[in-house]
Amino acid sequence: MAARTVHVPLRGDADLAAAFEVLGQKWTGIILHTLATRPARYGELHTAIGSISTKMLADRLRELIEAGLVTHDRLPPGPATYTLTADGRTLLPALEHLRSWARHRTT
């Protein structure tokens, strides 16, 4: 008799699902990576990213603030700035790995 193959049931990872709930949105990784350099004003972010609409940038920044990855600070006398939180900074190595992966795919 032939051996019967028993398949282990597949399960999605709940932690990855929670991470991609936030990170899976278009532009999110780009915004986080752009803020890795330094805090930035809204206009600076918009210029740096380039092809993102103002509505999309505002929506993504709001989501990142709600997720605790970015802060929005208004420090007198200057304009408000967006800054990565400590939690947001912990994502930077993963973003660099994704960047490297994408670079190797295109070469």
mmCIF file of N, CA and C in Angstrom:
data_model
loop_
_atom_site.group_PDB
_atom_site.id
_atom_site.type_symbol
_atom_site.label_atom_id
_atom_site.label_comp_id
_atom_site.label_asym_id
_atom_site.label_seq_id
_atom_site.Cartn_x
_atom_site.Cartn_y
_atom_site.Cartn_z
ATOM 1 N N MET A 1 0.825 -1.188 0.000
ATOM 2 C CA MET A 1 0.000 0.000 0.000
ATOM 3 C C MET A 1 0.874 1.259 0.000
ATOM 4 N N ALA A 2 0.466 2.257 -0.735
ATOM 5 C CA ALA A 2 1.202 3.522 -0.791
ATOM 6 C C ALA A 2 0.934 4.322 0.478
ATOM 7 N N ALA A 3 1.983 5.016 0.907
ATOM 8 C CA ALA A 3 1.834 5.863 2.097
ATOM 9 C C ALA A 3 0.931 7.047 1.755
ATOM 10 N N ARG A 4 0.112 7.362 2.672
ATOM 11 C CA ARG A 4 -0.819 8.468 2.478
ATOM 12 C C ARG A 4 -0.214 9.755 3.032
ATOM 13 N N THR A 5 -0.264 10.805 2.241
ATOM 14 C CA THR A 5 0.281 12.092 2.668
ATOM 15 C C THR A 5 -0.752 12.801 3.533
ATOM 16 N N VAL A 6 -0.301 13.222 4.683
ATOM 17 C CA VAL A 6 -1.170 13.978 5.579
ATOM 18 C C VAL A 6 -0.708 15.428 5.548
ATOM 19 N N HIS A 7 -1.603 16.309 5.214
ATOM 20 C CA HIS A 7 -1.274 17.727 5.133
ATOM 21 C C HIS A 7 -1.620 18.412 6.448
ATOM 22 N N VAL A 8 -0.655 19.167 6.931
ATOM 23 C CA VAL A 8 -0.895 19.978 8.118
ATOM 24 C C VAL A 8 -1.748 21.157 7.690
ATOM 25 N N PRO A 9 -2.778 21.494 8.445
ATOM 26 C CA PRO A 9 -3.612 22.641 8.060
ATOM 27 C C PRO A 9 -2.782 23.931 8.017
ATOM 28 N N LEU A 10 -3.042 24.748 7.026
ATOM 29 C CA LEU A 10 -2.359 26.028 6.897
ATOM 30 C C LEU A 10 -3.091 27.077 7.726
ATOM 31 N N ARG A 11 -2.322 27.958 8.303
ATOM 32 C CA ARG A 11 -2.918 29.051 9.077
ATOM 33 C C ARG A 11 -2.155 30.331 8.797
ATOM 34 N N GLY A 12 -2.882 31.382 8.626
ATOM 35 C CA GLY A 12 -2.255 32.685 8.476
ATOM 36 C C GLY A 12 -1.736 33.146 9.832
ATOM 37 N N ASP A 13 -0.690 33.916 9.817
ATOM 38 C CA ASP A 13 -0.084 34.407 11.048
ATOM 39 C C ASP A 13 -0.803 35.673 11.504
ATOM 40 N N ALA A 14 -1.355 35.649 12.705
ATOM 41 C CA ALA A 14 -2.121 36.781 13.225
ATOM 42 C C ALA A 14 -1.245 38.013 13.431
ATOM 43 N N ASP A 15 0.005 37.814 13.851
ATOM 44 C CA ASP A 15 0.894 38.952 14.057
ATOM 45 C C ASP A 15 1.222 39.643 12.738
ATOM 46 N N LEU A 16 1.487 38.860 11.692
ATOM 47 C CA LEU A 16 1.747 39.461 10.381
ATOM 48 C C LEU A 16 0.495 40.158 9.834
ATOM 49 N N ALA A 17 -0.649 39.552 10.074
ATOM 50 C CA ALA A 17 -1.896 40.181 9.627
ATOM 51 C C ALA A 17 -2.077 41.540 10.299
ATOM 52 N N ALA A 18 -1.774 41.617 11.592
ATOM 53 C CA ALA A 18 -1.883 42.890 12.315
ATOM 54 C C ALA A 18 -0.874 43.906 11.784
ATOM 55 N N ALA A 19 0.347 43.453 11.490
ATOM 56 C CA ALA A 19 1.370 44.361 10.958
ATOM 57 C C ALA A 19 0.973 44.897 9.594
ATOM 58 N N PHE A 20 0.481 44.022 8.728
ATOM 59 C CA PHE A 20 0.128 44.470 7.383
ATOM 60 C C PHE A 20 -1.187 45.225 7.338
ATOM 61 N N GLU A 21 -1.959 45.172 8.413
ATOM 62 C CA GLU A 21 -3.144 46.025 8.520
ATOM 63 C C GLU A 21 -2.710 47.489 8.409
ATOM 64 N N VAL A 22 -1.566 47.804 8.993
ATOM 65 C CA VAL A 22 -1.014 49.161 8.932
ATOM 66 C C VAL A 22 -0.049 49.288 7.757
ATOM 67 N N LEU A 23 0.918 48.407 7.663
ATOM 68 C CA LEU A 23 1.992 48.541 6.681
ATOM 69 C C LEU A 23 1.586 48.175 5.268
ATOM 70 N N GLY A 24 0.478 47.496 5.115
ATOM 71 C CA GLY A 24 0.053 47.047 3.792
ATOM 72 C C GLY A 24 -0.608 48.131 2.952
ATOM 73 N N GLN A 25 -0.793 49.303 3.524
ATOM 74 C CA GLN A 25 -1.409 50.398 2.783
ATOM 75 C C GLN A 25 -0.387 51.025 1.831
ATOM 76 N N LYS A 26 -0.860 51.405 0.672
ATOM 77 C CA LYS A 26 0.019 52.052 -0.297
ATOM 78 C C LYS A 26 0.611 53.319 0.312
ATOM 79 N N TRP A 27 1.880 53.559 0.106
ATOM 80 C CA TRP A 27 2.655 54.719 0.517
ATOM 81 C C TRP A 27 3.149 54.667 1.957
ATOM 82 N N THR A 28 2.622 53.797 2.786
ATOM 83 C CA THR A 28 2.994 53.779 4.196
ATOM 84 C C THR A 28 4.488 53.563 4.386
ATOM 85 N N GLY A 29 5.047 52.570 3.741
ATOM 86 C CA GLY A 29 6.473 52.294 3.876
ATOM 87 C C GLY A 29 7.332 53.440 3.380
ATOM 88 N N ILE A 30 6.907 54.080 2.298
ATOM 89 C CA ILE A 30 7.652 55.209 1.739
ATOM 90 C C ILE A 30 7.654 56.378 2.721
ATOM 91 N N ILE A 31 6.523 56.645 3.331
ATOM 92 C CA ILE A 31 6.428 57.738 4.305
ATOM 93 C C ILE A 31 7.335 57.453 5.495
ATOM 94 N N LEU A 32 7.262 56.239 6.028
ATOM 95 C CA LEU A 32 8.103 55.881 7.173
ATOM 96 C C LEU A 32 9.577 55.991 6.824
ATOM 97 N N HIS A 33 9.945 55.488 5.668
ATOM 98 C CA HIS A 33 11.349 55.526 5.257
ATOM 99 C C HIS A 33 11.823 56.964 5.050
ATOM 100 N N THR A 34 10.969 57.808 4.507
ATOM 101 C CA THR A 34 11.326 59.211 4.291
ATOM 102 C C THR A 34 11.544 59.922 5.626
ATOM 103 N N LEU A 35 10.715 59.614 6.616
ATOM 104 C CA LEU A 35 10.851 60.233 7.935
ATOM 105 C C LEU A 35 12.029 59.667 8.732
ATOM 106 N N ALA A 36 12.650 58.621 8.238
ATOM 107 C CA ALA A 36 13.804 58.039 8.942
ATOM 108 C C ALA A 36 14.977 59.004 8.979
ATOM 109 N N THR A 37 15.080 59.863 7.994
ATOM 110 C CA THR A 37 16.184 60.809 7.915
ATOM 111 C C THR A 37 16.090 61.874 8.999
ATOM 112 N N ARG A 38 14.892 62.458 9.123
ATOM 113 C CA ARG A 38 14.679 63.524 10.114
ATOM 114 C C ARG A 38 13.198 63.872 10.148
ATOM 115 N N PRO A 39 12.770 64.606 11.179
ATOM 116 C CA PRO A 39 11.383 65.105 11.175
ATOM 117 C C PRO A 39 11.170 66.002 9.956
ATOM 118 N N ALA A 40 9.932 66.050 9.499
ATOM 119 C CA ALA A 40 9.651 66.843 8.297
ATOM 120 C C ALA A 40 8.275 67.477 8.378
ATOM 121 N N ARG A 41 8.154 68.614 7.719
ATOM 122 C CA ARG A 41 6.858 69.263 7.579
ATOM 123 C C ARG A 41 6.075 68.556 6.472
ATOM 124 N N TYR A 42 4.773 68.782 6.469
ATOM 125 C CA TYR A 42 3.892 68.147 5.489
ATOM 126 C C TYR A 42 4.366 68.441 4.064
ATOM 127 N N GLY A 43 4.639 69.690 3.764
ATOM 128 C CA GLY A 43 5.064 70.066 2.411
ATOM 129 C C GLY A 43 6.373 69.405 2.008
ATOM 130 N N GLU A 44 7.285 69.274 2.967
ATOM 131 C CA GLU A 44 8.555 68.598 2.679
ATOM 132 C C GLU A 44 8.322 67.138 2.327
ATOM 133 N N LEU A 45 7.450 66.492 3.093
ATOM 134 C CA LEU A 45 7.129 65.088 2.793
ATOM 135 C C LEU A 45 6.510 64.959 1.412
ATOM 136 N N HIS A 46 5.565 65.841 1.128
ATOM 137 C CA HIS A 46 4.882 65.781 -0.168
ATOM 138 C C HIS A 46 5.874 65.951 -1.313
ATOM 139 N N THR A 47 6.795 66.891 -1.171
ATOM 140 C CA THR A 47 7.803 67.128 -2.204
ATOM 141 C C THR A 47 8.762 65.941 -2.315
ATOM 142 N N ALA A 48 9.192 65.421 -1.177
ATOM 143 C CA ALA A 48 10.156 64.313 -1.174
ATOM 144 C C ALA A 48 9.578 63.059 -1.825
ATOM 145 N N ILE A 49 8.308 62.776 -1.559
ATOM 146 C CA ILE A 49 7.687 61.562 -2.098
ATOM 147 C C ILE A 49 7.283 61.774 -3.547
ATOM 148 N N GLY A 50 6.822 62.966 -3.864
ATOM 149 C CA GLY A 50 6.556 63.298 -5.256
ATOM 150 C C GLY A 50 5.175 62.980 -5.764
ATOM 151 N N SER A 51 4.910 61.742 -6.100
ATOM 152 C CA SER A 51 3.688 61.423 -6.829
ATOM 153 C C SER A 51 2.492 61.080 -5.944
ATOM 154 N N ILE A 52 2.577 61.296 -4.653
ATOM 155 C CA ILE A 52 1.447 61.029 -3.762
ATOM 156 C C ILE A 52 0.515 62.247 -3.752
ATOM 157 N N SER A 53 -0.782 62.006 -3.730
ATOM 158 C CA SER A 53 -1.732 63.118 -3.670
ATOM 159 C C SER A 53 -1.756 63.692 -2.257
ATOM 160 N N THR A 54 -2.185 64.923 -2.141
ATOM 161 C CA THR A 54 -2.239 65.552 -0.817
ATOM 162 C C THR A 54 -3.234 64.836 0.091
ATOM 163 N N LYS A 55 -4.345 64.385 -0.456
ATOM 164 C CA LYS A 55 -5.338 63.655 0.340
ATOM 165 C C LYS A 55 -4.774 62.329 0.830
ATOM 166 N N MET A 56 -4.097 61.615 -0.047
ATOM 167 C CA MET A 56 -3.520 60.324 0.328
ATOM 168 C C MET A 56 -2.460 60.512 1.409
ATOM 169 N N LEU A 57 -1.606 61.511 1.265
ATOM 170 C CA LEU A 57 -0.584 61.764 2.271
ATOM 171 C C LEU A 57 -1.226 62.094 3.619
ATOM 172 N N ALA A 58 -2.233 62.946 3.607
ATOM 173 C CA ALA A 58 -2.925 63.292 4.854
ATOM 174 C C ALA A 58 -3.564 62.061 5.488
ATOM 175 N N ASP A 59 -4.206 61.229 4.679
ATOM 176 C CA ASP A 59 -4.832 60.003 5.198
ATOM 177 C C ASP A 59 -3.801 59.064 5.806
ATOM 178 N N ARG A 60 -2.697 58.842 5.096
ATOM 179 C CA ARG A 60 -1.669 57.921 5.593
ATOM 180 C C ARG A 60 -1.015 58.448 6.861
ATOM 181 N N LEU A 61 -0.737 59.750 6.902
ATOM 182 C CA LEU A 61 -0.141 60.325 8.115
ATOM 183 C C LEU A 61 -1.090 60.167 9.301
ATOM 184 N N ARG A 62 -2.368 60.398 9.094
ATOM 185 C CA ARG A 62 -3.355 60.221 10.165
ATOM 186 C C ARG A 62 -3.356 58.765 10.659
ATOM 187 N N GLU A 63 -3.322 57.828 9.730
ATOM 188 C CA GLU A 63 -3.294 56.407 10.113
ATOM 189 C C GLU A 63 -2.019 56.062 10.885
ATOM 190 N N LEU A 64 -0.886 56.602 10.445
ATOM 191 C CA LEU A 64 0.383 56.326 11.122
ATOM 192 C C LEU A 64 0.420 56.946 12.517
ATOM 193 N N ILE A 65 -0.202 58.092 12.671
ATOM 194 C CA ILE A 65 -0.305 58.711 13.999
ATOM 195 C C ILE A 65 -1.186 57.842 14.900
ATOM 196 N N GLU A 66 -2.330 57.410 14.376
ATOM 197 C CA GLU A 66 -3.241 56.556 15.151
ATOM 198 C C GLU A 66 -2.577 55.231 15.533
ATOM 199 N N ALA A 67 -1.698 54.731 14.671
ATOM 200 C CA ALA A 67 -1.001 53.464 14.940
ATOM 201 C C ALA A 67 0.180 53.656 15.886
ATOM 202 N N GLY A 68 0.505 54.898 16.223
ATOM 203 C CA GLY A 68 1.602 55.164 17.138
ATOM 204 C C GLY A 68 2.980 55.089 16.506
ATOM 205 N N LEU A 69 3.041 55.206 15.178
ATOM 206 C CA LEU A 69 4.320 55.120 14.474
ATOM 207 C C LEU A 69 4.903 56.482 14.133
ATOM 208 N N VAL A 70 4.055 57.500 14.129
ATOM 209 C CA VAL A 70 4.461 58.863 13.787
ATOM 210 C C VAL A 70 3.788 59.815 14.772
ATOM 211 N N THR A 71 4.480 60.904 15.103
ATOM 212 C CA THR A 71 3.866 61.972 15.906
ATOM 213 C C THR A 71 3.743 63.218 15.056
ATOM 214 N N HIS A 72 2.818 64.068 15.443
ATOM 215 C CA HIS A 72 2.592 65.343 14.772
ATOM 216 C C HIS A 72 2.762 66.403 15.847
ATOM 217 N N ASP A 73 3.853 67.152 15.778
ATOM 218 C CA ASP A 73 4.180 68.126 16.807
ATOM 219 C C ASP A 73 4.187 69.529 16.244
ATOM 220 N N ARG A 74 3.582 70.419 16.979
ATOM 221 C CA ARG A 74 3.602 71.831 16.600
ATOM 222 C C ARG A 74 4.464 72.549 17.629
ATOM 223 N N LEU A 75 5.696 72.857 17.220
ATOM 224 C CA LEU A 75 6.643 73.503 18.119
ATOM 225 C C LEU A 75 6.793 74.964 17.731
ATOM 226 N N PRO A 76 6.392 75.867 18.621
ATOM 227 C CA PRO A 76 6.531 77.287 18.284
ATOM 228 C C PRO A 76 7.987 77.664 18.141
ATOM 229 N N PRO A 77 8.365 78.563 17.307
ATOM 230 C CA PRO A 77 7.497 79.352 16.442
ATOM 231 C C PRO A 77 7.330 78.741 15.064
ATOM 232 N N GLY A 78 7.837 77.552 14.839
ATOM 233 C CA GLY A 78 7.823 76.959 13.507
ATOM 234 C C GLY A 78 6.560 76.184 13.195
ATOM 235 N N PRO A 79 6.500 75.640 11.991
ATOM 236 C CA PRO A 79 5.340 74.849 11.559
ATOM 237 C C PRO A 79 5.353 73.460 12.196
ATOM 238 N N ALA A 80 4.263 72.777 12.079
ATOM 239 C CA ALA A 80 4.143 71.422 12.616
ATOM 240 C C ALA A 80 5.057 70.474 11.853
ATOM 241 N N THR A 81 5.569 69.490 12.566
ATOM 242 C CA THR A 81 6.420 68.486 11.936
ATOM 243 C C THR A 81 5.924 67.090 12.273
ATOM 244 N N TYR A 82 6.262 66.171 11.395
ATOM 245 C CA TYR A 82 5.979 64.754 11.591
ATOM 246 C C TYR A 82 7.293 64.061 11.914
ATOM 247 N N THR A 83 7.258 63.185 12.914
ATOM 248 C CA THR A 83 8.457 62.512 13.396
ATOM 249 C C THR A 83 8.137 61.049 13.657
ATOM 250 N N LEU A 84 9.083 60.173 13.365
ATOM 251 C CA LEU A 84 8.908 58.766 13.719
ATOM 252 C C LEU A 84 8.969 58.612 15.238
ATOM 253 N N THR A 85 8.115 57.765 15.771
ATOM 254 C CA THR A 85 8.189 57.412 17.180
ATOM 255 C C THR A 85 9.236 56.306 17.338
ATOM 256 N N ALA A 86 9.533 55.955 18.574
ATOM 257 C CA ALA A 86 10.457 54.839 18.813
ATOM 258 C C ALA A 86 9.903 53.572 18.172
ATOM 259 N N ASP A 87 8.597 53.377 18.256
ATOM 260 C CA ASP A 87 7.960 52.211 17.645
ATOM 261 C C ASP A 87 8.108 52.251 16.122
ATOM 262 N N GLY A 88 7.973 53.433 15.544
ATOM 263 C CA GLY A 88 8.156 53.585 14.099
ATOM 264 C C GLY A 88 9.582 53.292 13.685
ATOM 265 N N ARG A 89 10.543 53.707 14.500
ATOM 266 C CA ARG A 89 11.954 53.452 14.196
ATOM 267 C C ARG A 89 12.295 51.962 14.216
ATOM 268 N N THR A 90 11.583 51.185 15.001
ATOM 269 C CA THR A 90 11.865 49.744 15.036
ATOM 270 C C THR A 90 11.551 49.070 13.703
ATOM 271 N N LEU A 91 10.763 49.720 12.860
ATOM 272 C CA LEU A 91 10.424 49.158 11.548
ATOM 273 C C LEU A 91 11.492 49.407 10.491
ATOM 274 N N LEU A 92 12.417 50.313 10.754
ATOM 275 C CA LEU A 92 13.391 50.702 9.731
ATOM 276 C C LEU A 92 14.251 49.547 9.229
ATOM 277 N N PRO A 93 14.752 48.642 10.094
ATOM 278 C CA PRO A 93 15.516 47.510 9.546
ATOM 279 C C PRO A 93 14.679 46.641 8.592
ATOM 280 N N ALA A 94 13.410 46.448 8.918
ATOM 281 C CA ALA A 94 12.545 45.654 8.034
ATOM 282 C C ALA A 94 12.340 46.371 6.701
ATOM 283 N N LEU A 95 12.182 47.689 6.747
ATOM 284 C CA LEU A 95 12.028 48.451 5.508
ATOM 285 C C LEU A 95 13.290 48.376 4.662
ATOM 286 N N GLU A 96 14.453 48.393 5.306
ATOM 287 C CA GLU A 96 15.712 48.266 4.560
ATOM 288 C C GLU A 96 15.824 46.887 3.903
ATOM 289 N N HIS A 97 15.366 45.847 4.597
ATOM 290 C CA HIS A 97 15.375 44.501 4.003
ATOM 291 C C HIS A 97 14.454 44.456 2.778
ATOM 292 N N LEU A 98 13.287 45.069 2.887
ATOM 293 C CA LEU A 98 12.364 45.113 1.749
ATOM 294 C C LEU A 98 12.964 45.897 0.589
ATOM 295 N N ARG A 99 13.638 46.981 0.912
ATOM 296 C CA ARG A 99 14.288 47.790 -0.118
ATOM 297 C C ARG A 99 15.363 46.994 -0.846
ATOM 298 N N SER A 100 16.154 46.273 -0.088
ATOM 299 C CA SER A 100 17.200 45.435 -0.659
ATOM 300 C C SER A 100 16.591 44.330 -1.529
ATOM 301 N N TRP A 101 15.533 43.713 -1.042
ATOM 302 C CA TRP A 101 14.840 42.667 -1.800
ATOM 303 C C TRP A 101 14.350 43.217 -3.136
ATOM 304 N N ALA A 102 13.750 44.404 -3.113
ATOM 305 C CA ALA A 102 13.239 45.000 -4.348
ATOM 306 C C ALA A 102 14.370 45.335 -5.312
ATOM 307 N N ARG A 103 15.489 45.820 -4.781
ATOM 308 C CA ARG A 103 16.624 46.166 -5.628
ATOM 309 C C ARG A 103 17.155 44.915 -6.334
ATOM 310 N N HIS A 104 17.253 43.810 -5.621
ATOM 311 C CA HIS A 104 17.782 42.569 -6.204
ATOM 312 C C HIS A 104 16.825 41.963 -7.222
ATOM 313 N N ARG A 105 15.545 42.222 -7.074
ATOM 314 C CA ARG A 105 14.566 41.709 -8.039
ATOM 315 C C ARG A 105 14.676 42.406 -9.375
ATOM 316 N N THR A 106 15.089 43.664 -9.362
ATOM 317 C CA THR A 106 15.110 44.437 -10.601
ATOM 318 C C THR A 106 16.457 44.396 -11.318
ATOM 319 N N THR A 107 17.455 43.764 -10.676
ATOM 320 C CA THR A 107 18.771 43.705 -11.326
ATOM 321 C C THR A 107 19.001 42.384 -11.994
#
